[in-house]
Amino acid sequence: MHHIDFLNDNLVDLPKTRAGDYVAFMDDLFQRYIRHVKAVDRRTPLGVMIATRLGAIEVACDALMRSLRAVLSGDRPTAYNELDVALTGLGPHFDAMCPKGDMSTLVNPIYRFRSLGDKPFLRKDLFHIPFHLPNLIKEMRYSVAGLPCLYLGGSTHVCWRELGEPALNTIAVARYSAVPNSNLRVLNFGHRMPVLAAYTATEPNRFLAPNTEVAFIAAQVACWPLVAICSIRVPDRSKPERPEYAIPQLVLEWITRTRAFHGVRYFSTHYDEYMDNPKTYMNYVFPASAIAPKDYCANLVNLFELTEPMTWADAKAVPVSLTGISRPIYKTRENIDVDLENEFGRVEDGLLNLPLGVVSA
């Protein structure tokens, strides 16, 4: 199997929706993926490098399954230790997956929504939930009860989707920007295999010999089991049991303990069809690290600036001019989505023209 066919196979496309018992579902998915790796054609440099990642993949799959079984049985310390085995083993591949140095240019521009209250919002009102209100912090895919996290989206559209598609006249919106040269580090789970397949097919000459781009694709292949187990859709959101969140929550705990990264970049599971530019469906989560009795995480305050929050109508009315900051265009299969451009794109253009400021208590 040629490496493009390997990357383009439906097996490796994410996210997936679990059917039946979650542990059995993941174990079967991992075993099929291992067989998929064994079937890759070794007559291309990328095929060879993919094949040589088999050992790391098998170790990661075993550790992730042990972690999953432990956490679902209530043994969280063992689950964390097994996850640490998986992530430590994949550590060298994280280096190939993430740009070296400061990653602020990767994430900007980014956005945040909040449902309107009974008075105008300040910047701090669109930051993370303050430390003195831990009862408001619920469990989510990358969140544990009581730990404040800053959730951001790569587009206003993905923010809208993640918030449950509320009426736009009921929300406030702000644009965020990671502070340049702040050494922002993000664990990048945002790459989907079909996008990588399209790239390798469009730029075949870049993969004719071992190089950094070949190593990047191979690193994605090695880390696929970890990304996959963090990208499974909840089949029935009306039920409280969500085992799909168990490992992502442990990943967040690992980040808060090790401080190896500030947060995680991951694609939304709320799309049936993904737009051409991955930025439009990308999410970011940054857990608080400098815990205090009240207010906000000082480390996150130093990493991000944001515009004054605005209603949707006010943001849409901001005059547009060239700012030198680009945003993704909403298009699918090279066809521009005029409706999304006129609504969400127009608001983003307006927000790009607003000044940024820091959060203060």
mmCIF file of C-alpha atoms in Angstrom:
data_model
loop_
_atom_site.group_PDB
_atom_site.id
_atom_site.type_symbol
_atom_site.label_atom_id
_atom_site.label_comp_id
_atom_site.label_asym_id
_atom_site.label_seq_id
_atom_site.Cartn_x
_atom_site.Cartn_y
_atom_site.Cartn_z
ATOM 1 C CA MET A 1 0.000 0.000 0.000
ATOM 2 C CA HIS A 2 1.473 3.339 -1.122
ATOM 3 C CA HIS A 3 1.966 5.945 1.594
ATOM 4 C CA ILE A 4 -0.686 8.253 0.066
ATOM 5 C CA ASP A 5 -3.242 5.436 0.169
ATOM 6 C CA PHE A 6 -2.141 4.707 3.739
ATOM 7 C CA LEU A 7 -2.828 8.298 4.811
ATOM 8 C CA ASN A 8 -6.067 8.530 2.830
ATOM 9 C CA ASP A 9 -7.661 5.332 4.106
ATOM 10 C CA ASN A 10 -10.964 5.684 5.946
ATOM 11 C CA LEU A 11 -9.476 3.746 8.870
ATOM 12 C CA VAL A 12 -7.155 6.615 9.829
ATOM 13 C CA ASP A 13 -9.632 9.450 9.262
ATOM 14 C CA LEU A 14 -10.722 11.116 12.493
ATOM 15 C CA PRO A 15 -12.848 11.717 14.464
ATOM 16 C CA LYS A 16 -14.775 8.473 14.793
ATOM 17 C CA THR A 17 -17.989 7.635 16.620
ATOM 18 C CA ARG A 18 -17.842 4.769 19.055
ATOM 19 C CA ALA A 19 -20.117 1.777 18.511
ATOM 20 C CA GLY A 20 -20.718 -0.650 21.391
ATOM 21 C CA ASP A 21 -18.391 -1.030 24.362
ATOM 22 C CA TYR A 22 -15.783 1.739 24.345
ATOM 23 C CA VAL A 23 -12.809 -0.347 25.527
ATOM 24 C CA ALA A 24 -13.514 -3.045 22.932
ATOM 25 C CA PHE A 25 -14.007 -0.372 20.271
ATOM 26 C CA MET A 26 -10.627 1.248 20.963
ATOM 27 C CA ASP A 27 -8.785 -2.062 21.214
ATOM 28 C CA ASP A 28 -10.172 -3.145 17.846
ATOM 29 C CA LEU A 29 -9.313 0.241 16.296
ATOM 30 C CA PHE A 30 -5.722 0.037 17.529
ATOM 31 C CA GLN A 31 -5.267 -3.530 16.298
ATOM 32 C CA ARG A 32 -6.569 -2.585 12.851
ATOM 33 C CA TYR A 33 -4.224 0.405 12.791
ATOM 34 C CA ILE A 34 -1.213 -1.776 13.618
ATOM 35 C CA ARG A 35 -2.119 -4.078 10.709
ATOM 36 C CA HIS A 36 -2.498 -0.979 8.524
ATOM 37 C CA VAL A 37 1.042 0.151 9.390
ATOM 38 C CA LYS A 38 2.417 -3.303 8.629
ATOM 39 C CA ALA A 39 0.851 -3.135 5.149
ATOM 40 C CA VAL A 40 2.584 0.083 4.026
ATOM 41 C CA ASP A 41 4.824 -0.112 0.951
ATOM 42 C CA ARG A 42 8.483 0.256 1.941
ATOM 43 C CA ARG A 43 9.676 1.280 -1.509
ATOM 44 C CA THR A 44 9.370 5.005 -0.793
ATOM 45 C CA PRO A 45 11.322 7.000 1.820
ATOM 46 C CA LEU A 46 8.079 7.921 3.601
ATOM 47 C CA GLY A 47 6.855 4.328 3.482
ATOM 48 C CA VAL A 48 10.111 3.168 5.046
ATOM 49 C CA MET A 49 9.901 5.761 7.795
ATOM 50 C CA ILE A 50 6.258 4.884 8.519
ATOM 51 C CA ALA A 51 7.166 1.207 8.771
ATOM 52 C CA THR A 52 9.979 1.920 11.207
ATOM 53 C CA ARG A 53 7.488 3.563 13.581
ATOM 54 C CA LEU A 54 5.701 0.232 14.150
ATOM 55 C CA GLY A 55 7.479 -0.548 17.418
ATOM 56 C CA ALA A 56 6.666 2.860 18.925
ATOM 57 C CA ILE A 57 3.054 2.503 17.783
ATOM 58 C CA GLU A 58 2.642 -0.914 19.414
ATOM 59 C CA VAL A 59 4.126 0.331 22.702
ATOM 60 C CA ALA A 60 1.858 3.393 22.654
ATOM 61 C CA CYS A 61 -1.257 1.340 21.892
ATOM 62 C CA ASP A 62 -0.551 -1.085 24.721
ATOM 63 C CA ALA A 63 0.094 1.721 27.230
ATOM 64 C CA LEU A 64 -2.985 3.669 26.152
ATOM 65 C CA MET A 65 -5.213 0.618 26.516
ATOM 66 C CA ARG A 66 -3.799 -0.112 29.979
ATOM 67 C CA SER A 67 -4.403 3.518 30.912
ATOM 68 C CA LEU A 68 -7.953 3.434 29.575
ATOM 69 C CA ARG A 69 -8.852 0.246 31.446
ATOM 70 C CA ALA A 70 -7.346 1.617 34.666
ATOM 71 C CA VAL A 71 -9.109 4.981 34.571
ATOM 72 C CA LEU A 72 -12.482 3.430 33.761
ATOM 73 C CA SER A 73 -12.061 1.026 36.673
ATOM 74 C CA GLY A 74 -11.366 3.938 39.027
ATOM 75 C CA ASP A 75 -7.590 3.506 39.346
ATOM 76 C CA ARG A 76 -6.551 6.993 38.240
ATOM 77 C CA PRO A 77 -2.932 6.859 39.573
ATOM 78 C CA THR A 78 -2.199 3.746 37.496
ATOM 79 C CA ALA A 79 -3.994 5.276 34.534
ATOM 80 C CA TYR A 80 -1.827 8.392 34.746
ATOM 81 C CA ASN A 81 1.378 6.341 35.018
ATOM 82 C CA GLU A 82 0.469 4.278 31.958
ATOM 83 C CA LEU A 83 -0.383 7.428 30.021
ATOM 84 C CA ASP A 84 2.968 8.868 31.027
ATOM 85 C CA VAL A 85 4.620 5.757 29.552
ATOM 86 C CA ALA A 86 2.826 6.395 26.254
ATOM 87 C CA LEU A 87 3.555 10.119 26.138
ATOM 88 C CA THR A 88 7.171 9.751 27.209
ATOM 89 C CA GLY A 89 7.726 7.180 24.475
ATOM 90 C CA LEU A 90 6.123 9.477 21.905
ATOM 91 C CA GLY A 91 8.077 12.507 23.143
ATOM 92 C CA PRO A 92 10.624 12.550 20.298
ATOM 93 C CA HIS A 93 7.739 12.509 17.818
ATOM 94 C CA PHE A 94 6.151 15.515 19.548
ATOM 95 C CA ASP A 95 9.312 17.419 18.655
ATOM 96 C CA ALA A 96 8.784 16.601 14.967
ATOM 97 C CA MET A 97 5.050 17.417 15.117
ATOM 98 C CA CYS A 98 5.392 20.864 16.682
ATOM 99 C CA PRO A 99 7.281 23.849 15.268
ATOM 100 C CA LYS A 100 10.419 24.636 17.197
ATOM 101 C CA GLY A 101 10.396 27.649 19.494
ATOM 102 C CA ASP A 102 7.510 30.051 19.975
ATOM 103 C CA MET A 103 4.210 28.846 18.442
ATOM 104 C CA SER A 104 2.216 32.085 18.717
ATOM 105 C CA THR A 105 2.141 32.536 14.938
ATOM 106 C CA LEU A 106 0.593 29.071 14.586
ATOM 107 C CA VAL A 107 -2.453 29.851 16.717
ATOM 108 C CA ASN A 108 -3.225 33.491 15.809
ATOM 109 C CA PRO A 109 -5.862 34.770 15.304
ATOM 110 C CA ILE A 110 -8.091 32.958 17.797
ATOM 111 C CA TYR A 111 -11.522 33.696 19.281
ATOM 112 C CA ARG A 112 -13.786 33.153 22.262
ATOM 113 C CA PHE A 113 -17.581 33.290 22.709
ATOM 114 C CA ARG A 114 -19.723 33.730 25.770
ATOM 115 C CA SER A 115 -23.488 33.996 26.229
ATOM 116 C CA LEU A 116 -24.543 37.574 26.908
ATOM 117 C CA GLY A 117 -25.250 38.639 30.483
ATOM 118 C CA ASP A 118 -27.276 41.495 31.897
ATOM 119 C CA LYS A 119 -24.419 44.011 31.615
ATOM 120 C CA PRO A 120 -21.569 44.671 29.158
ATOM 121 C CA PHE A 121 -18.612 42.333 29.459
ATOM 122 C CA LEU A 122 -15.067 43.362 30.278
ATOM 123 C CA ARG A 123 -12.038 41.525 28.919
ATOM 124 C CA LYS A 124 -11.795 39.454 32.092
ATOM 125 C CA ASP A 125 -15.348 38.202 31.549
ATOM 126 C CA LEU A 126 -14.203 36.396 28.393
ATOM 127 C CA PHE A 127 -11.142 34.870 30.039
ATOM 128 C CA HIS A 128 -11.211 31.571 31.947
ATOM 129 C CA ILE A 129 -13.623 31.054 34.838
ATOM 130 C CA PRO A 130 -11.946 32.720 37.848
ATOM 131 C CA PHE A 131 -10.376 30.619 40.584
ATOM 132 C CA HIS A 132 -12.943 31.617 43.193
ATOM 133 C CA LEU A 133 -15.820 30.101 41.184
ATOM 134 C CA PRO A 134 -14.685 26.456 40.841
ATOM 135 C CA ASN A 135 -18.254 25.167 41.078
ATOM 136 C CA LEU A 136 -18.914 26.560 37.596
ATOM 137 C CA ILE A 137 -16.210 24.401 36.000
ATOM 138 C CA LYS A 138 -17.672 21.194 34.593
ATOM 139 C CA GLU A 139 -16.068 18.153 33.026
ATOM 140 C CA MET A 140 -15.468 18.368 29.278
ATOM 141 C CA ARG A 141 -13.270 16.525 26.787
ATOM 142 C CA TYR A 142 -10.183 18.437 27.920
ATOM 143 C CA SER A 143 -11.358 19.621 31.313
ATOM 144 C CA VAL A 144 -11.784 18.292 34.829
ATOM 145 C CA ALA A 145 -14.196 19.719 37.364
ATOM 146 C CA GLY A 146 -12.727 22.628 39.294
ATOM 147 C CA LEU A 147 -9.661 23.355 37.103
ATOM 148 C CA PRO A 148 -10.015 26.589 35.100
ATOM 149 C CA CYS A 149 -9.066 26.318 31.445
ATOM 150 C CA LEU A 150 -8.997 28.894 28.678
ATOM 151 C CA TYR A 151 -10.846 27.541 25.632
ATOM 152 C CA LEU A 152 -10.285 29.238 22.284
ATOM 153 C CA GLY A 153 -11.252 28.564 18.677
ATOM 154 C CA GLY A 154 -9.405 29.038 15.418
ATOM 155 C CA SER A 155 -12.512 30.690 13.932
ATOM 156 C CA THR A 156 -15.735 32.243 15.170
ATOM 157 C CA HIS A 157 -17.595 29.433 13.414
ATOM 158 C CA VAL A 158 -15.957 26.681 15.465
ATOM 159 C CA CYS A 159 -16.659 28.692 18.641
ATOM 160 C CA TRP A 160 -20.317 28.835 17.610
ATOM 161 C CA ARG A 161 -20.391 25.083 16.949
ATOM 162 C CA GLU A 162 -18.733 24.257 20.269
ATOM 163 C CA LEU A 163 -21.203 26.456 22.141
ATOM 164 C CA GLY A 164 -24.131 24.541 20.643
ATOM 165 C CA GLU A 165 -24.963 26.925 17.769
ATOM 166 C CA PRO A 166 -26.738 29.603 19.829
ATOM 167 C CA ALA A 167 -28.582 32.519 18.255
ATOM 168 C CA LEU A 168 -25.850 34.968 17.295
ATOM 169 C CA ASN A 169 -27.660 37.873 18.927
ATOM 170 C CA THR A 170 -27.237 36.137 22.294
ATOM 171 C CA ILE A 171 -23.430 35.962 22.394
ATOM 172 C CA ALA A 172 -20.433 38.180 23.037
ATOM 173 C CA VAL A 173 -17.245 37.634 21.038
ATOM 174 C CA ALA A 174 -13.605 38.629 21.395
ATOM 175 C CA ARG A 175 -10.494 38.041 19.333
ATOM 176 C CA TYR A 176 -7.430 36.700 21.123
ATOM 177 C CA SER A 177 -3.790 36.881 20.153
ATOM 178 C CA ALA A 178 -0.927 34.938 21.660
ATOM 179 C CA VAL A 179 1.795 37.337 22.756
ATOM 180 C CA PRO A 180 4.760 37.146 20.344
ATOM 181 C CA ASN A 181 8.022 35.696 21.614
ATOM 182 C CA SER A 182 6.355 34.301 24.727
ATOM 183 C CA ASN A 183 7.706 30.809 23.984
ATOM 184 C CA LEU A 184 4.176 29.451 23.653
ATOM 185 C CA ARG A 185 4.241 25.657 23.337
ATOM 186 C CA VAL A 186 1.177 23.737 22.167
ATOM 187 C CA LEU A 187 0.804 19.957 21.884
ATOM 188 C CA ASN A 188 -0.462 19.766 18.335
ATOM 189 C CA PHE A 189 -3.214 17.179 17.856
ATOM 190 C CA GLY A 190 -4.671 19.262 15.029
ATOM 191 C CA HIS A 191 -3.543 17.312 11.960
ATOM 192 C CA ARG A 192 -5.941 14.962 10.166
ATOM 193 C CA MET A 193 -4.557 12.209 7.935
ATOM 194 C CA PRO A 194 -6.598 13.042 4.775
ATOM 195 C CA VAL A 195 -5.183 16.575 4.848
ATOM 196 C CA LEU A 196 -1.659 15.133 5.063
ATOM 197 C CA ALA A 197 -2.472 12.728 2.214
ATOM 198 C CA ALA A 198 -3.577 15.618 0.013
ATOM 199 C CA TYR A 199 -0.386 17.494 0.812
ATOM 200 C CA THR A 200 1.887 14.539 -0.004
ATOM 201 C CA ALA A 201 -0.026 14.005 -3.272
ATOM 202 C CA THR A 202 0.173 17.686 -4.236
ATOM 203 C CA GLU A 203 3.863 18.046 -3.333
ATOM 204 C CA PRO A 204 5.321 14.619 -4.168
ATOM 205 C CA ASN A 205 8.836 15.953 -4.754
ATOM 206 C CA ARG A 206 9.085 16.913 -1.096
ATOM 207 C CA PHE A 207 8.924 13.238 -0.104
ATOM 208 C CA LEU A 208 11.488 11.683 -2.433
ATOM 209 C CA ALA A 209 14.220 11.518 0.187
ATOM 210 C CA PRO A 210 14.456 11.512 3.994
ATOM 211 C CA ASN A 211 13.978 15.059 5.278
ATOM 212 C CA THR A 212 12.141 17.035 7.952
ATOM 213 C CA GLU A 213 8.802 16.802 6.108
ATOM 214 C CA VAL A 214 9.049 13.023 5.843
ATOM 215 C CA ALA A 215 9.880 12.935 9.555
ATOM 216 C CA PHE A 216 6.876 15.167 10.279
ATOM 217 C CA ILE A 217 4.449 12.802 8.519
ATOM 218 C CA ALA A 218 6.042 9.782 10.196
ATOM 219 C CA ALA A 219 5.652 11.480 13.590
ATOM 220 C CA GLN A 220 1.948 12.002 12.883
ATOM 221 C CA VAL A 221 1.662 8.305 12.057
ATOM 222 C CA ALA A 222 3.420 7.336 15.299
ATOM 223 C CA CYS A 223 1.171 9.609 17.378
ATOM 224 C CA TRP A 224 -2.056 8.646 15.613
ATOM 225 C CA PRO A 225 -3.216 6.249 18.394
ATOM 226 C CA LEU A 226 -2.924 9.063 20.958
ATOM 227 C CA VAL A 227 -4.744 11.566 18.737
ATOM 228 C CA ALA A 228 -7.387 8.955 17.922
ATOM 229 C CA ILE A 229 -8.217 8.068 21.523
ATOM 230 C CA CYS A 230 -8.624 11.791 22.222
ATOM 231 C CA SER A 231 -10.888 12.319 19.175
ATOM 232 C CA ILE A 232 -13.764 9.880 19.589
ATOM 233 C CA ARG A 233 -17.234 11.395 19.379
ATOM 234 C CA VAL A 234 -19.716 10.858 22.191
ATOM 235 C CA PRO A 235 -22.490 8.779 20.531
ATOM 236 C CA ASP A 236 -25.284 9.959 22.832
ATOM 237 C CA ARG A 237 -24.746 13.329 24.496
ATOM 238 C CA SER A 238 -27.939 12.940 26.541
ATOM 239 C CA LYS A 239 -26.231 10.288 28.680
ATOM 240 C CA PRO A 240 -23.882 11.309 31.510
ATOM 241 C CA GLU A 241 -21.361 8.501 30.843
ATOM 242 C CA ARG A 242 -18.630 9.779 28.544
ATOM 243 C CA PRO A 243 -15.676 7.366 28.597
ATOM 244 C CA GLU A 244 -14.422 9.140 25.447
ATOM 245 C CA TYR A 245 -13.262 11.986 27.726
ATOM 246 C CA ALA A 246 -11.157 9.820 30.057
ATOM 247 C CA ILE A 247 -7.833 9.926 28.208
ATOM 248 C CA PRO A 248 -8.061 13.560 27.015
ATOM 249 C CA GLN A 249 -8.609 14.588 30.633
ATOM 250 C CA LEU A 250 -5.520 12.616 31.651
ATOM 251 C CA VAL A 251 -3.558 14.330 28.872
ATOM 252 C CA LEU A 252 -4.582 17.673 30.359
ATOM 253 C CA GLU A 253 -3.428 16.460 33.778
ATOM 254 C CA TRP A 254 -0.103 15.396 32.251
ATOM 255 C CA ILE A 255 0.345 18.879 30.803
ATOM 256 C CA THR A 256 -0.397 20.561 34.133
ATOM 257 C CA ARG A 257 2.084 18.278 35.923
ATOM 258 C CA THR A 258 4.954 18.240 33.452
ATOM 259 C CA ARG A 259 4.632 21.825 32.102
ATOM 260 C CA ALA A 260 6.061 20.497 28.831
ATOM 261 C CA PHE A 261 3.347 22.417 26.943
ATOM 262 C CA HIS A 262 0.996 25.278 27.711
ATOM 263 C CA GLY A 263 -1.985 23.594 26.079
ATOM 264 C CA VAL A 264 -3.413 21.366 23.363
ATOM 265 C CA ARG A 265 -4.501 22.141 19.805
ATOM 266 C CA TYR A 266 -7.173 19.716 18.535
ATOM 267 C CA PHE A 267 -9.810 19.555 15.793
ATOM 268 C CA SER A 268 -13.483 19.855 16.672
ATOM 269 C CA THR A 269 -15.616 16.707 16.575
ATOM 270 C CA HIS A 270 -18.742 18.747 15.744
ATOM 271 C CA TYR A 271 -18.366 18.753 11.949
ATOM 272 C CA ASP A 272 -19.783 16.205 9.522
ATOM 273 C CA GLU A 273 -17.712 17.687 6.701
ATOM 274 C CA TYR A 274 -14.543 19.656 7.330
ATOM 275 C CA MET A 275 -13.690 22.870 5.566
ATOM 276 C CA ASP A 276 -10.526 23.153 3.493
ATOM 277 C CA ASN A 277 -8.543 25.253 5.971
ATOM 278 C CA PRO A 278 -7.920 23.334 9.225
ATOM 279 C CA LYS A 279 -7.774 26.587 11.180
ATOM 280 C CA THR A 280 -11.545 27.008 10.799
ATOM 281 C CA TYR A 281 -12.302 23.857 12.837
ATOM 282 C CA MET A 282 -9.457 23.998 15.345
ATOM 283 C CA ASN A 283 -9.856 24.221 19.120
ATOM 284 C CA TYR A 284 -7.331 25.158 21.793
ATOM 285 C CA VAL A 285 -7.324 24.495 25.529
ATOM 286 C CA PHE A 286 -4.894 26.076 27.981
ATOM 287 C CA PRO A 287 -5.184 24.910 31.613
ATOM 288 C CA ALA A 288 -4.433 27.300 34.448
ATOM 289 C CA SER A 289 -0.986 26.651 35.895
ATOM 290 C CA ALA A 290 -0.417 29.447 38.417
ATOM 291 C CA ILE A 291 -3.193 28.610 40.877
ATOM 292 C CA ALA A 292 -4.372 31.413 43.159
ATOM 293 C CA PRO A 293 -7.233 31.942 45.646
ATOM 294 C CA LYS A 294 -9.124 34.170 43.195
ATOM 295 C CA ASP A 295 -9.029 35.912 39.807
ATOM 296 C CA TYR A 296 -6.998 34.502 36.917
ATOM 297 C CA CYS A 297 -3.911 32.486 36.046
ATOM 298 C CA ALA A 298 -0.971 34.892 35.851
ATOM 299 C CA ASN A 299 0.814 32.667 33.343
ATOM 300 C CA LEU A 300 -2.132 32.709 30.925
ATOM 301 C CA VAL A 301 -2.595 36.446 31.430
ATOM 302 C CA ASN A 302 1.003 36.896 30.261
ATOM 303 C CA LEU A 303 0.512 34.622 27.240
ATOM 304 C CA PHE A 304 -2.589 36.212 25.664
ATOM 305 C CA GLU A 305 -4.139 39.541 24.787
ATOM 306 C CA LEU A 306 -7.699 40.085 23.579
ATOM 307 C CA THR A 307 -10.037 42.700 22.197
ATOM 308 C CA GLU A 308 -12.825 44.262 24.215
ATOM 309 C CA PRO A 309 -15.810 41.873 24.058
ATOM 310 C CA MET A 310 -18.539 42.920 21.641
ATOM 311 C CA THR A 311 -22.012 41.788 20.696
ATOM 312 C CA TRP A 312 -22.222 39.994 17.376
ATOM 313 C CA ALA A 313 -23.998 42.919 15.721
ATOM 314 C CA ASP A 314 -21.417 45.429 16.943
ATOM 315 C CA ALA A 315 -18.525 43.235 15.801
ATOM 316 C CA LYS A 316 -20.135 42.830 12.398
ATOM 317 C CA ALA A 317 -20.459 46.610 12.078
ATOM 318 C CA VAL A 318 -16.759 47.372 12.748
ATOM 319 C CA PRO A 319 -15.247 49.026 9.653
ATOM 320 C CA VAL A 320 -12.913 46.715 7.762
ATOM 321 C CA SER A 321 -9.481 47.749 6.564
ATOM 322 C CA LEU A 322 -6.234 45.975 5.777
ATOM 323 C CA THR A 323 -4.428 44.982 8.971
ATOM 324 C CA GLY A 324 -1.645 42.737 7.732
ATOM 325 C CA ILE A 325 -3.199 39.847 9.678
ATOM 326 C CA SER A 326 -4.688 37.064 7.580
ATOM 327 C CA ARG A 327 -7.590 34.822 8.498
ATOM 328 C CA PRO A 328 -8.792 31.547 6.956
ATOM 329 C CA ILE A 329 -11.344 31.783 4.166
ATOM 330 C CA TYR A 330 -14.436 29.617 4.619
ATOM 331 C CA LYS A 331 -14.472 27.182 1.734
ATOM 332 C CA THR A 332 -15.158 23.499 1.175
ATOM 333 C CA ARG A 333 -13.636 21.559 -1.716
ATOM 334 C CA GLU A 334 -12.314 24.883 -3.052
ATOM 335 C CA ASN A 335 -15.822 26.382 -3.124
ATOM 336 C CA ILE A 336 -16.157 29.542 -1.033
ATOM 337 C CA ASP A 337 -19.093 29.409 1.366
ATOM 338 C CA VAL A 338 -20.589 32.852 0.755
ATOM 339 C CA ASP A 339 -23.002 32.634 3.684
ATOM 340 C CA LEU A 340 -20.251 31.814 6.186
ATOM 341 C CA GLU A 341 -18.007 34.495 4.692
ATOM 342 C CA ASN A 342 -20.732 37.124 4.940
ATOM 343 C CA GLU A 343 -21.562 36.238 8.537
ATOM 344 C CA PHE A 344 -18.611 34.728 10.388
ATOM 345 C CA GLY A 345 -15.890 35.977 8.053
ATOM 346 C CA ARG A 346 -17.251 39.516 8.227
ATOM 347 C CA VAL A 347 -17.146 39.488 12.035
ATOM 348 C CA GLU A 348 -13.582 38.159 11.993
ATOM 349 C CA ASP A 349 -12.535 40.920 9.593
ATOM 350 C CA GLY A 350 -14.026 43.469 11.973
ATOM 351 C CA LEU A 351 -12.334 41.970 15.026
ATOM 352 C CA LEU A 352 -8.975 42.060 13.248
ATOM 353 C CA ASN A 353 -9.263 45.855 13.246
ATOM 354 C CA LEU A 354 -9.745 46.195 17.009
ATOM 355 C CA PRO A 355 -6.934 46.876 19.476
ATOM 356 C CA LEU A 356 -5.753 44.206 21.882
ATOM 357 C CA GLY A 357 -5.286 44.533 25.611
ATOM 358 C CA VAL A 358 -4.389 42.473 28.656
ATOM 359 C CA VAL A 359 -6.737 41.015 31.231
ATOM 360 C CA SER A 360 -6.791 42.733 34.583
ATOM 361 C CA ALA A 361 -8.634 41.836 37.747
#
